[in-house]
GROMACS .gro file of C-alpha atoms in nm:
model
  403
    1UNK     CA    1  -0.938   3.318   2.080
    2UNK     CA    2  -0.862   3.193   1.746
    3UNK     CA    3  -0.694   3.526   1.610
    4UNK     CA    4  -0.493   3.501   2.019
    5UNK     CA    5  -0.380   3.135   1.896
    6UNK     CA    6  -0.287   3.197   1.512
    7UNK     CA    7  -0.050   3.502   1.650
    8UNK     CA    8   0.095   3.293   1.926
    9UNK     CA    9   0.176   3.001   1.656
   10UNK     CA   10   0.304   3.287   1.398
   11UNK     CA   11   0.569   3.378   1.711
   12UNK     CA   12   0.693   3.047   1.798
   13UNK     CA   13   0.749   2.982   1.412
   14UNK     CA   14   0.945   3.312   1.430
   15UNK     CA   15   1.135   3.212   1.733
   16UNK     CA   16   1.251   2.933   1.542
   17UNK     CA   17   1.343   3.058   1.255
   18UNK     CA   18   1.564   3.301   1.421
   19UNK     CA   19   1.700   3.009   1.630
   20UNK     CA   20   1.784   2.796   1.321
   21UNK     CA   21   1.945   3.118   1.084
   22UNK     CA   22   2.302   3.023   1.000
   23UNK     CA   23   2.539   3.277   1.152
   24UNK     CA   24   2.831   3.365   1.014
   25UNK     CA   25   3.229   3.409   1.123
   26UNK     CA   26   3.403   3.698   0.931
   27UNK     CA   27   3.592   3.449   0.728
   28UNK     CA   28   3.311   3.237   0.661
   29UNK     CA   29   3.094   3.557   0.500
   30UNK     CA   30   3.367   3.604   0.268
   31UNK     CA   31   3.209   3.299   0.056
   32UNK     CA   32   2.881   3.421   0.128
   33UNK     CA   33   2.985   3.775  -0.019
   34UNK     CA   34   3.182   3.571  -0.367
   35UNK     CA   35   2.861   3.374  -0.351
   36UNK     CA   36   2.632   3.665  -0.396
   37UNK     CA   37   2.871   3.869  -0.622
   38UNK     CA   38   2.873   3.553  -0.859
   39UNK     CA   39   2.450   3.566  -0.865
   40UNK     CA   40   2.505   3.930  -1.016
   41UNK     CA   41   2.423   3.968  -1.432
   42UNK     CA   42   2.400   4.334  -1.400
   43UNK     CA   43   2.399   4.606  -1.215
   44UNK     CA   44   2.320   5.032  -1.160
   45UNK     CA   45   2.431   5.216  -0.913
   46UNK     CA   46   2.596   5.555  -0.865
   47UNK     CA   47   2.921   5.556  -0.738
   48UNK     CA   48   3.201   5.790  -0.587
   49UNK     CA   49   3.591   5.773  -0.667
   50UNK     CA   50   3.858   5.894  -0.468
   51UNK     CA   51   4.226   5.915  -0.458
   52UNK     CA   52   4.480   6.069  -0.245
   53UNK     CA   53   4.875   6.032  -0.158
   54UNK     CA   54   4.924   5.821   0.088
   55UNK     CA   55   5.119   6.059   0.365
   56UNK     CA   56   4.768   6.323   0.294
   57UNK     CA   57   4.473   6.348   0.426
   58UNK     CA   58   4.316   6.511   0.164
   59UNK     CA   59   4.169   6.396  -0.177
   60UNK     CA   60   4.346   6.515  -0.483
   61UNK     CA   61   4.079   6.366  -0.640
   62UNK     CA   62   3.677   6.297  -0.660
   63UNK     CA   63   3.435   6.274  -0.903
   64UNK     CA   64   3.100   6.040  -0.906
   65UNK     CA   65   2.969   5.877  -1.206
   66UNK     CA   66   2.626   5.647  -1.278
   67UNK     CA   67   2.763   5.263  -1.380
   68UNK     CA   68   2.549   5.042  -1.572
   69UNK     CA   69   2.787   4.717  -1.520
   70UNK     CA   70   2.711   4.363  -1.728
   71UNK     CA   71   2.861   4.023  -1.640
   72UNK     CA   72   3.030   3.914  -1.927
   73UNK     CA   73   3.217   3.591  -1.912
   74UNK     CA   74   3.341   3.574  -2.296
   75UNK     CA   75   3.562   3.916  -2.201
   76UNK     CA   76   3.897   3.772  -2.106
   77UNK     CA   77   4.034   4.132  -1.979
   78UNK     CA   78   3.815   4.184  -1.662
   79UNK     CA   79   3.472   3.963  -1.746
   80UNK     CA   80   3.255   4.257  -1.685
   81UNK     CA   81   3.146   4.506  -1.938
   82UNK     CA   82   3.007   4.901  -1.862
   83UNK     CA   83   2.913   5.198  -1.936
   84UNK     CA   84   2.995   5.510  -1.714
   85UNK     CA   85   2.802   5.799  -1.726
   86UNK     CA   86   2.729   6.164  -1.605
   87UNK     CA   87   2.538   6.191  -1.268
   88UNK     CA   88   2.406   6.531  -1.400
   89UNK     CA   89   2.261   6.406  -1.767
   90UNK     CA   90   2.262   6.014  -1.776
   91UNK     CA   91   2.212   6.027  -2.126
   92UNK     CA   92   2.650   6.161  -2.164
   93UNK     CA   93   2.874   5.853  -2.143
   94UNK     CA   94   3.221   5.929  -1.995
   95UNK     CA   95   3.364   5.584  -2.064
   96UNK     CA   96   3.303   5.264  -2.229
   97UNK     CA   97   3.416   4.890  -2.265
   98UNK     CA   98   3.195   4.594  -2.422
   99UNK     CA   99   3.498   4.360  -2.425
  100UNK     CA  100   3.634   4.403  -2.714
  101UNK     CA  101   3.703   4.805  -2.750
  102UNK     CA  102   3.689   5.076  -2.497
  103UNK     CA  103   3.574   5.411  -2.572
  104UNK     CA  104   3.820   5.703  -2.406
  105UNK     CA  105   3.590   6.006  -2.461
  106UNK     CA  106   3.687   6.419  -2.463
  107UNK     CA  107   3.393   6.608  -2.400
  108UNK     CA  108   3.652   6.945  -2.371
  109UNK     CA  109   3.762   6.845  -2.712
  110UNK     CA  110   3.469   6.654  -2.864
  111UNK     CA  111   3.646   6.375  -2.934
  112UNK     CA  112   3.649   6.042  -2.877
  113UNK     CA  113   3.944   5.763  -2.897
  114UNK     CA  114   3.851   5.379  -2.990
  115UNK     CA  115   4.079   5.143  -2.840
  116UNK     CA  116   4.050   4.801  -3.009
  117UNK     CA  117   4.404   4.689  -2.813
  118UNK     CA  118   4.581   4.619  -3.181
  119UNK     CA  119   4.842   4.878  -3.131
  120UNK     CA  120   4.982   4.781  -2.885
  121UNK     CA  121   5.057   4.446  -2.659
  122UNK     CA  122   5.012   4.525  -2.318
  123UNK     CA  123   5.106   4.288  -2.047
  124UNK     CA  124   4.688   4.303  -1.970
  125UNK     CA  125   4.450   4.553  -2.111
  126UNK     CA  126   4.437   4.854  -1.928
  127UNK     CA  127   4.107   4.830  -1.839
  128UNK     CA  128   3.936   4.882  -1.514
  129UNK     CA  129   3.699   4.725  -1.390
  130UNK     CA  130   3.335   4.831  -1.295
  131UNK     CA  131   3.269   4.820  -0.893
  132UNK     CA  132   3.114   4.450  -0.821
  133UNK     CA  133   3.322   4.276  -1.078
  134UNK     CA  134   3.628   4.443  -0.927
  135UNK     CA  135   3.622   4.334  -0.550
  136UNK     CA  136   3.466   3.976  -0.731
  137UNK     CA  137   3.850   3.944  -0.818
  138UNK     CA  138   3.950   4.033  -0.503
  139UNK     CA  139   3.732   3.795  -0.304
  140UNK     CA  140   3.837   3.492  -0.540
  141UNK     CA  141   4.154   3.612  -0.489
  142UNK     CA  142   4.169   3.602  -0.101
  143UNK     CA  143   3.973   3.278  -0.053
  144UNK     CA  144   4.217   3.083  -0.296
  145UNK     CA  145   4.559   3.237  -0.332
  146UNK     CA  146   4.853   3.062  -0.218
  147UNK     CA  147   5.046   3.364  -0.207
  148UNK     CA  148   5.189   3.554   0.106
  149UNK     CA  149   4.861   3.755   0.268
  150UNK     CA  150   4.771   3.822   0.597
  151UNK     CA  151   4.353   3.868   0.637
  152UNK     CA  152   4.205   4.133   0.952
  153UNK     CA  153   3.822   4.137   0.995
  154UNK     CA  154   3.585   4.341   1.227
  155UNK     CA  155   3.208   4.260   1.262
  156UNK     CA  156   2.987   4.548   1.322
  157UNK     CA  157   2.607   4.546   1.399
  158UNK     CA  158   2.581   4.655   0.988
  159UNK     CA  159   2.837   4.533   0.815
  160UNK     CA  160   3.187   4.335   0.773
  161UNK     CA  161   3.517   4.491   0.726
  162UNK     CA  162   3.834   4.322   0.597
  163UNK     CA  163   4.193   4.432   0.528
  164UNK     CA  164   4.401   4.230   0.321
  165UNK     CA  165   4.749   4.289   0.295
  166UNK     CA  166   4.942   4.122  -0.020
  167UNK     CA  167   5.316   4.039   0.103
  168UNK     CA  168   5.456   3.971  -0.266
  169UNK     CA  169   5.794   4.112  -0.435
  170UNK     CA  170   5.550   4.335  -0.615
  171UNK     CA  171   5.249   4.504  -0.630
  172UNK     CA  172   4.942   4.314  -0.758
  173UNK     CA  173   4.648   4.498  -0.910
  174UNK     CA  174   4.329   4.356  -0.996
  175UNK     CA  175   4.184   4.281  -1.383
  176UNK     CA  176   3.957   4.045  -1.402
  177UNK     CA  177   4.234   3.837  -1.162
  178UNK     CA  178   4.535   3.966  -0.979
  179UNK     CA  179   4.813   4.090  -1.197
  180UNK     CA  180   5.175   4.089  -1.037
  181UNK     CA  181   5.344   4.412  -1.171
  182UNK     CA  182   5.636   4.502  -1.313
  183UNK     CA  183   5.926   4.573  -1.049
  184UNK     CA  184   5.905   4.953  -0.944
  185UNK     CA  185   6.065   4.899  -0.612
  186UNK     CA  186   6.328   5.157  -0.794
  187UNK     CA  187   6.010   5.415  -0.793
  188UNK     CA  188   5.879   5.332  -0.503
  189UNK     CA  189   6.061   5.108  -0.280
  190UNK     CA  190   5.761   4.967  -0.116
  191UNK     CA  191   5.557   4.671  -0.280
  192UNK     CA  192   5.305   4.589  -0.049
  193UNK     CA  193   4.958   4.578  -0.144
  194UNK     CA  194   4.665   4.665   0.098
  195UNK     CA  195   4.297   4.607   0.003
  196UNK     CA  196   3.985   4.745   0.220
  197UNK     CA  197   3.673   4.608   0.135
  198UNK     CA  198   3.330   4.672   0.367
  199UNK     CA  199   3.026   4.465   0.336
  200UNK     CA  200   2.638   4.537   0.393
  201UNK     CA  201   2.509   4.271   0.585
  202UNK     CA  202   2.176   4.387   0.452
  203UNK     CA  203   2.233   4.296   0.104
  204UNK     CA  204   2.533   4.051   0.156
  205UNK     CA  205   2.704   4.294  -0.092
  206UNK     CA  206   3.020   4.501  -0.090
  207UNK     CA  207   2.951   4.884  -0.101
  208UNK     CA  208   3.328   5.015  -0.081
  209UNK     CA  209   3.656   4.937  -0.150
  210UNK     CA  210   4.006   5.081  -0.072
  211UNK     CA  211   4.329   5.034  -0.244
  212UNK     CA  212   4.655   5.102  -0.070
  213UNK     CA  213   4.964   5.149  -0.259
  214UNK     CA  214   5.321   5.321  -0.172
  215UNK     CA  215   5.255   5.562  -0.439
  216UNK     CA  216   4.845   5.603  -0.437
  217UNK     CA  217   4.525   5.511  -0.233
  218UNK     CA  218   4.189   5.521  -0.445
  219UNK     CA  219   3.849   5.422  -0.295
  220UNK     CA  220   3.536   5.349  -0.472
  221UNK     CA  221   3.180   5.426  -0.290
  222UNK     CA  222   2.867   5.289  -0.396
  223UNK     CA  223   2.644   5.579  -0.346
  224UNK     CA  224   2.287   5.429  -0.380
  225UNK     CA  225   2.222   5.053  -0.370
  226UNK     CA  226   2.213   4.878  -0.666
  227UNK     CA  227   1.953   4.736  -0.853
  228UNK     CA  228   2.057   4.352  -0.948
  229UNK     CA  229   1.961   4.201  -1.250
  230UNK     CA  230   1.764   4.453  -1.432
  231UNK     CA  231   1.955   4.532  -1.777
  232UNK     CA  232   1.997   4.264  -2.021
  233UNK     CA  233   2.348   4.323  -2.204
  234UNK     CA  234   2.206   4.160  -2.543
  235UNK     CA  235   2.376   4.383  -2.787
  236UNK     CA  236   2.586   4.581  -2.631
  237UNK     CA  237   2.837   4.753  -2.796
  238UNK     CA  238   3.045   5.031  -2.734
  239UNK     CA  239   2.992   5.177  -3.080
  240UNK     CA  240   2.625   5.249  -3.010
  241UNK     CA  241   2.759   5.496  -2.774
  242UNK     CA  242   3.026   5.721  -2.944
  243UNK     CA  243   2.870   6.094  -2.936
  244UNK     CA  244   2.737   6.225  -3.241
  245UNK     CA  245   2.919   6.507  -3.337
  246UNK     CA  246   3.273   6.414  -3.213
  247UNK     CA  247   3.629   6.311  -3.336
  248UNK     CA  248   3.672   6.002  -3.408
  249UNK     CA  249   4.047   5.854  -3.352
  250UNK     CA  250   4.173   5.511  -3.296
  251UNK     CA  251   4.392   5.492  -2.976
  252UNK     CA  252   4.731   5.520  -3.058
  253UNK     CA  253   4.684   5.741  -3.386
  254UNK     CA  254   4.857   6.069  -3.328
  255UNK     CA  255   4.706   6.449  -3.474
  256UNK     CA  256   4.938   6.676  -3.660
  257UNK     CA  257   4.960   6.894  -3.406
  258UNK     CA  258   5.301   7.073  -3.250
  259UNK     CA  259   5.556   6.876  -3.032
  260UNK     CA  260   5.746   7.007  -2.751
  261UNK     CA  261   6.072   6.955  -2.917
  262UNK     CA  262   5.959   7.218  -3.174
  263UNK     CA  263   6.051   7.428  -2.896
  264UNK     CA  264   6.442   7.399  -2.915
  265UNK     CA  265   6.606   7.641  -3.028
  266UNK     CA  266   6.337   7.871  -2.937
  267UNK     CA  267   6.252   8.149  -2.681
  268UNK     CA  268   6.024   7.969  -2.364
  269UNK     CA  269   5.720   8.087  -2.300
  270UNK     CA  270   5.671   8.271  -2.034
  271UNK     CA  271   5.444   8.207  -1.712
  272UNK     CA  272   5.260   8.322  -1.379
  273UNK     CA  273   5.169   8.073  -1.182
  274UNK     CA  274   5.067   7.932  -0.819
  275UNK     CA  275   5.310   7.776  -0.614
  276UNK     CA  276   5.202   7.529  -0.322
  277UNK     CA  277   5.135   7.791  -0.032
  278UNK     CA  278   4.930   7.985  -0.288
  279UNK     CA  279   5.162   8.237  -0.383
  280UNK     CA  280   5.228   8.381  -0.760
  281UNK     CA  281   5.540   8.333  -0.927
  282UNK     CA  282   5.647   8.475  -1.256
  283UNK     CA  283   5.926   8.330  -1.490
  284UNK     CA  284   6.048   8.710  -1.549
  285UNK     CA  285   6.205   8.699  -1.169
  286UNK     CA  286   6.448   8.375  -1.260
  287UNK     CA  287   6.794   8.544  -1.308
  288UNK     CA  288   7.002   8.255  -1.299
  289UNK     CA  289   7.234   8.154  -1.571
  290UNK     CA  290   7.052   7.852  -1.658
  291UNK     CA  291   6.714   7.727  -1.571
  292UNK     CA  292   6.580   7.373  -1.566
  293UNK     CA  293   6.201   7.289  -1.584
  294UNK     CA  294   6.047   6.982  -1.461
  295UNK     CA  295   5.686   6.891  -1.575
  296UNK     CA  296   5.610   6.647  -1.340
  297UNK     CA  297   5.286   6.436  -1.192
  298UNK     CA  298   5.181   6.359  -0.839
  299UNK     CA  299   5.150   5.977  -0.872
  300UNK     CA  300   5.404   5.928  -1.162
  301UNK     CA  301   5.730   5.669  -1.036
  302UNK     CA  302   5.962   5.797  -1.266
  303UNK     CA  303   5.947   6.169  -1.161
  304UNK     CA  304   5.938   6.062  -0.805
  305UNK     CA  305   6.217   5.864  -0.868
  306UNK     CA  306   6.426   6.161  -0.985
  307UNK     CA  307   6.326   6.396  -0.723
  308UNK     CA  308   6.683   6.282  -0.521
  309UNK     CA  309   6.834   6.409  -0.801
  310UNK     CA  310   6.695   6.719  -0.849
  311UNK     CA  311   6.706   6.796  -0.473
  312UNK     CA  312   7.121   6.715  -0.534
  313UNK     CA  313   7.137   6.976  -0.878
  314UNK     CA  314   6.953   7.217  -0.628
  315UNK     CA  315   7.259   7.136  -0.358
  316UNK     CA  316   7.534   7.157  -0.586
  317UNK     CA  317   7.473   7.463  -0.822
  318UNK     CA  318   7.427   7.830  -0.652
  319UNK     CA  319   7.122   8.050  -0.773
  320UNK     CA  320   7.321   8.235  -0.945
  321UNK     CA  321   7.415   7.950  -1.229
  322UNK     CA  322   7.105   7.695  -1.180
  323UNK     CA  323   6.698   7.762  -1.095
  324UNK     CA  324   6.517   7.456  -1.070
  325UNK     CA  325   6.141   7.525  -1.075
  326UNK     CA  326   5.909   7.179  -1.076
  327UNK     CA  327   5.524   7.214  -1.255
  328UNK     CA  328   5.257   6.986  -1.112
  329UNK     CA  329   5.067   6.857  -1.427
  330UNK     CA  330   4.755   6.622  -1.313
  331UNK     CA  331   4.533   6.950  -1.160
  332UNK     CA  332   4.687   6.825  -0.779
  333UNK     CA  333   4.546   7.098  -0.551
  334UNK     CA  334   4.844   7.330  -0.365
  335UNK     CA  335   4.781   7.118  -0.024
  336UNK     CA  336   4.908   6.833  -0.229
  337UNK     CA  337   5.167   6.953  -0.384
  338UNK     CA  338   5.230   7.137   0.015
  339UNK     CA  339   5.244   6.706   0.135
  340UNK     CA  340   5.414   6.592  -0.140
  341UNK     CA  341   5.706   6.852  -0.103
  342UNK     CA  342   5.735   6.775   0.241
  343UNK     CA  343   5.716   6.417   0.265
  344UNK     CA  344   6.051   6.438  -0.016
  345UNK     CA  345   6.230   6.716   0.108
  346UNK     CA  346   6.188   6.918  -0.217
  347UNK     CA  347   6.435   7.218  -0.193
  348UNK     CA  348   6.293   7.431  -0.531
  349UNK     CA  349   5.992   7.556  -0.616
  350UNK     CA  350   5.657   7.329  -0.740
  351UNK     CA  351   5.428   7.529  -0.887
  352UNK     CA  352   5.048   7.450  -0.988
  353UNK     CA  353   5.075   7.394  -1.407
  354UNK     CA  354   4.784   7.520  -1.596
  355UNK     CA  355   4.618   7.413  -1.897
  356UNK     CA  356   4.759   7.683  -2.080
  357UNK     CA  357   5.146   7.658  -1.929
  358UNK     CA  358   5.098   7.295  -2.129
  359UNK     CA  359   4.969   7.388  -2.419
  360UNK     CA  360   5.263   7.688  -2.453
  361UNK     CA  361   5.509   7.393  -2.387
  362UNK     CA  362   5.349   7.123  -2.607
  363UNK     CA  363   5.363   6.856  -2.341
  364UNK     CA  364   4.984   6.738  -2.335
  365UNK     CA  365   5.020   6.585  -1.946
  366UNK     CA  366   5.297   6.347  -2.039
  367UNK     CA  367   5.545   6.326  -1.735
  368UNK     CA  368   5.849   6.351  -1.656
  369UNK     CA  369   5.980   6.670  -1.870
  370UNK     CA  370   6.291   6.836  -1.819
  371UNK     CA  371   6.356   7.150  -2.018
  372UNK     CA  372   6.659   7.302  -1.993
  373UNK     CA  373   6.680   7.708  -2.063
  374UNK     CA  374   6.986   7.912  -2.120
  375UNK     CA  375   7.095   8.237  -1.984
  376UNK     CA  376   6.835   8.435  -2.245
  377UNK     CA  377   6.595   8.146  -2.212
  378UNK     CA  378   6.603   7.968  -2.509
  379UNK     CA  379   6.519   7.632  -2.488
  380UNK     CA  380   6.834   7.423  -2.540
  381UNK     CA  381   6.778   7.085  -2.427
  382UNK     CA  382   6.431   6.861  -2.331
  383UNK     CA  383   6.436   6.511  -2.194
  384UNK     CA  384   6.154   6.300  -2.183
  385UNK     CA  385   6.135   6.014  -1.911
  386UNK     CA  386   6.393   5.958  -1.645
  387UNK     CA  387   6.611   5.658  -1.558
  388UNK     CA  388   6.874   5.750  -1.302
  389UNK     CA  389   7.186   5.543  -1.454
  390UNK     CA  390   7.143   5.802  -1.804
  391UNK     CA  391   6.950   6.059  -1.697
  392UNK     CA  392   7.156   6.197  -1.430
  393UNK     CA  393   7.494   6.229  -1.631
  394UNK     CA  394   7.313   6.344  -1.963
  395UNK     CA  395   7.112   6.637  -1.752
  396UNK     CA  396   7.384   6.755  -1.547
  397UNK     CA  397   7.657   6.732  -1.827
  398UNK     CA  398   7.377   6.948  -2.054
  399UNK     CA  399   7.383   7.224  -1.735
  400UNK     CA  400   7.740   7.198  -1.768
  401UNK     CA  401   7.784   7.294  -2.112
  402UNK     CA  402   7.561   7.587  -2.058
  403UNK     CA  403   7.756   7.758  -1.746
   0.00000   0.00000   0.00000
């Protein structure tokens, strides 16, 4: 009778509890989630990162990495320091900032680049930021910004969803706090910003985020949940963690290797490579007069800023006097490149650029390259960058000379 009486107080005590627990609106967990990010010293978790174009469906991008992330108010880049490293061997960092130097880290070249900021003055360190402290920003961001945003939420039976969408002149990106960027409506035309962010009702924690951009979307996962608070950051330092064995440059210090513009005056190398349905082309079938090359980057403003161009040299020249052939240089897969072409009516070929195309050309993965051949392909002319009130006139008066 007892035990009867002790479970049928223990349920009424229940009942009440449940009756008294604070529910929430959408808007009103938003606090809740800043409140519980703000409890967070450290953190470990795997993640996943993604990006993709915005008009494809398709990833050109995804890799996962293990985060150790540390609170760190004294940083005044991003307030966070971390370490990521390989899901496969823990023990391999990929990347490093203790605020004050980041580590940038080569394992194809064993080397390793320290970045103490000094040469150079940045508008904000290019640093970014580890998962939690990242939609932190965000959060404060959306609960006290007096700029132009519009807020959508859903409630599900697991978890909150929010889309916030940034109405500004330009696009803001998040270090540490928002950061209004430069103007590149002239690369991309569109400078609204769009942030996704889901929360776990279980843990009152975000476990993804989206960014939206004209140019890019990129979403990070959180894989596993996290374990709070575990790792003390006393000591941490970036320099505990540079490889044995490697290359040690500071960022910004150049090697005496060869430059592409040792190439004028000189015979092109030649190539076979994969266009974007999959097909192999060969530089030996160009019979053109002259032949223009354009290392380019899915992603990059400037060189999707001169694709009008290019499409117009394509117009105005026959065959016969002009090839254009394009060279995707960040590893995009051919159903990228496929999207890309489409969604900017690219009328010349876009091939799939290899590691070895870049090393014959000495361009590293710097974009946008034009390199203009003549009618025995020797290379004649190379620009570097693209800004449509020079470049235009100085590449098409170069083709000009040539014909």
């Amino acid at each position: 009778m007892k035990i009867a009486h002790a479970l049928l107080l223990s349920l009424l005590l229940s009942l009440i509890t449940v009756g008294c627990r604070k529910t929430y609106t959408p808007e009103e967990y938003l606090q809740v989630t800043l409140n519980n990010l703000e409890k967070i010293a450290s953190a470990t978790y795997y993640e996943q990162m993604e990006t993709w174009a915005p008009y494809d469906t398709l990833s050109v991008s995804r890799y996962n990495r293990f985060i150790k992330e540390f609170d760190n108010p004294a940083d005044t880049t991003i307030g966070a320091s971390y370490l990521a490293l390989n899901v496969e061997d823990t023990t391999i960092v990929e990347y490093c900032y203790d605020g004050t130097v980041r580590l940038l880290i080569y394992p194809e070249h064993n080397g390793v680049k320290i970045d103490d900021f000094s040469t150079y003055t940045p508008l904000f360190r290019p640093v970014p930021p580890p998962f939690f402290n990242y939609t932190k920003s965000i959060l404060r961001y959306m609960l006290a910004t007096q700029d132009n945003i519009d807020i959508e939420s859903e409630e599900s039976a697991d978890h909150y969803y929010y889309k916030l969408t940034i109405n500004e002149d330009r696009q803001v990106e998040f270090f540490g706090r928002a950061h209004y960027m430069p103007d590149n409506s002239q690369f991309y035309g569109e400078t609204t910003s769009v942030y996704k962010l889901w929360v776990r009702k279980s843990t009152g924690l975000p476990y993804k985020i989206q960014r939206e951009m004209s140019h890019n979307v990129s979403a990070t996962t959180c894989l596993t949940e996290p374990e709070i608070n575990k790792l003390s950051a006393e000591g941490f330092t970036a320099y505990d963690y540079i490889p044995q064995n490697y290359e040690v440059r500071k960022y910004g210090e150049t090697a005496n290797t060869p430059t592409i513009d040792n190439l004028i005056g000189q015979t092109a190398p030649r190539w076979t490579l994969t266009d974007m349905d999959e097909n192999m082309v060969s530089s030996t079938t160009i019979k053109s007069k002259v032949v223009l090359l354009n290392f380019t980057g899915i992603g990059c403003g400037p060189c999707l800023a001169s694709i009008p161009f290019l499409v117009s040299l394509k117009e105005k020249y026959s065959t016969d006097d002009l090839e254009l052939v394009a060279f995707e240089c960040w590893k995009r897969p051919p159903s990228s490149l496929r999207a890309y072409a489409k969604e900017h009516k690219m009328n010349y070929p876009f091939l799939c650029a290899t590691d070895e195309l870049l090393q014959d050309f000495q361009t590293g993965r710097g974009v946008p390259v034009y390199v203009l051949l003549d009618e025995n392909r020797i290379v004649r002319k190379i620009f570097t960058g693209y800004g449509s009130e020079t470049s235009d006139k100085q590449i098409t008066d170069a083709i000009n000379r040539l014909l």
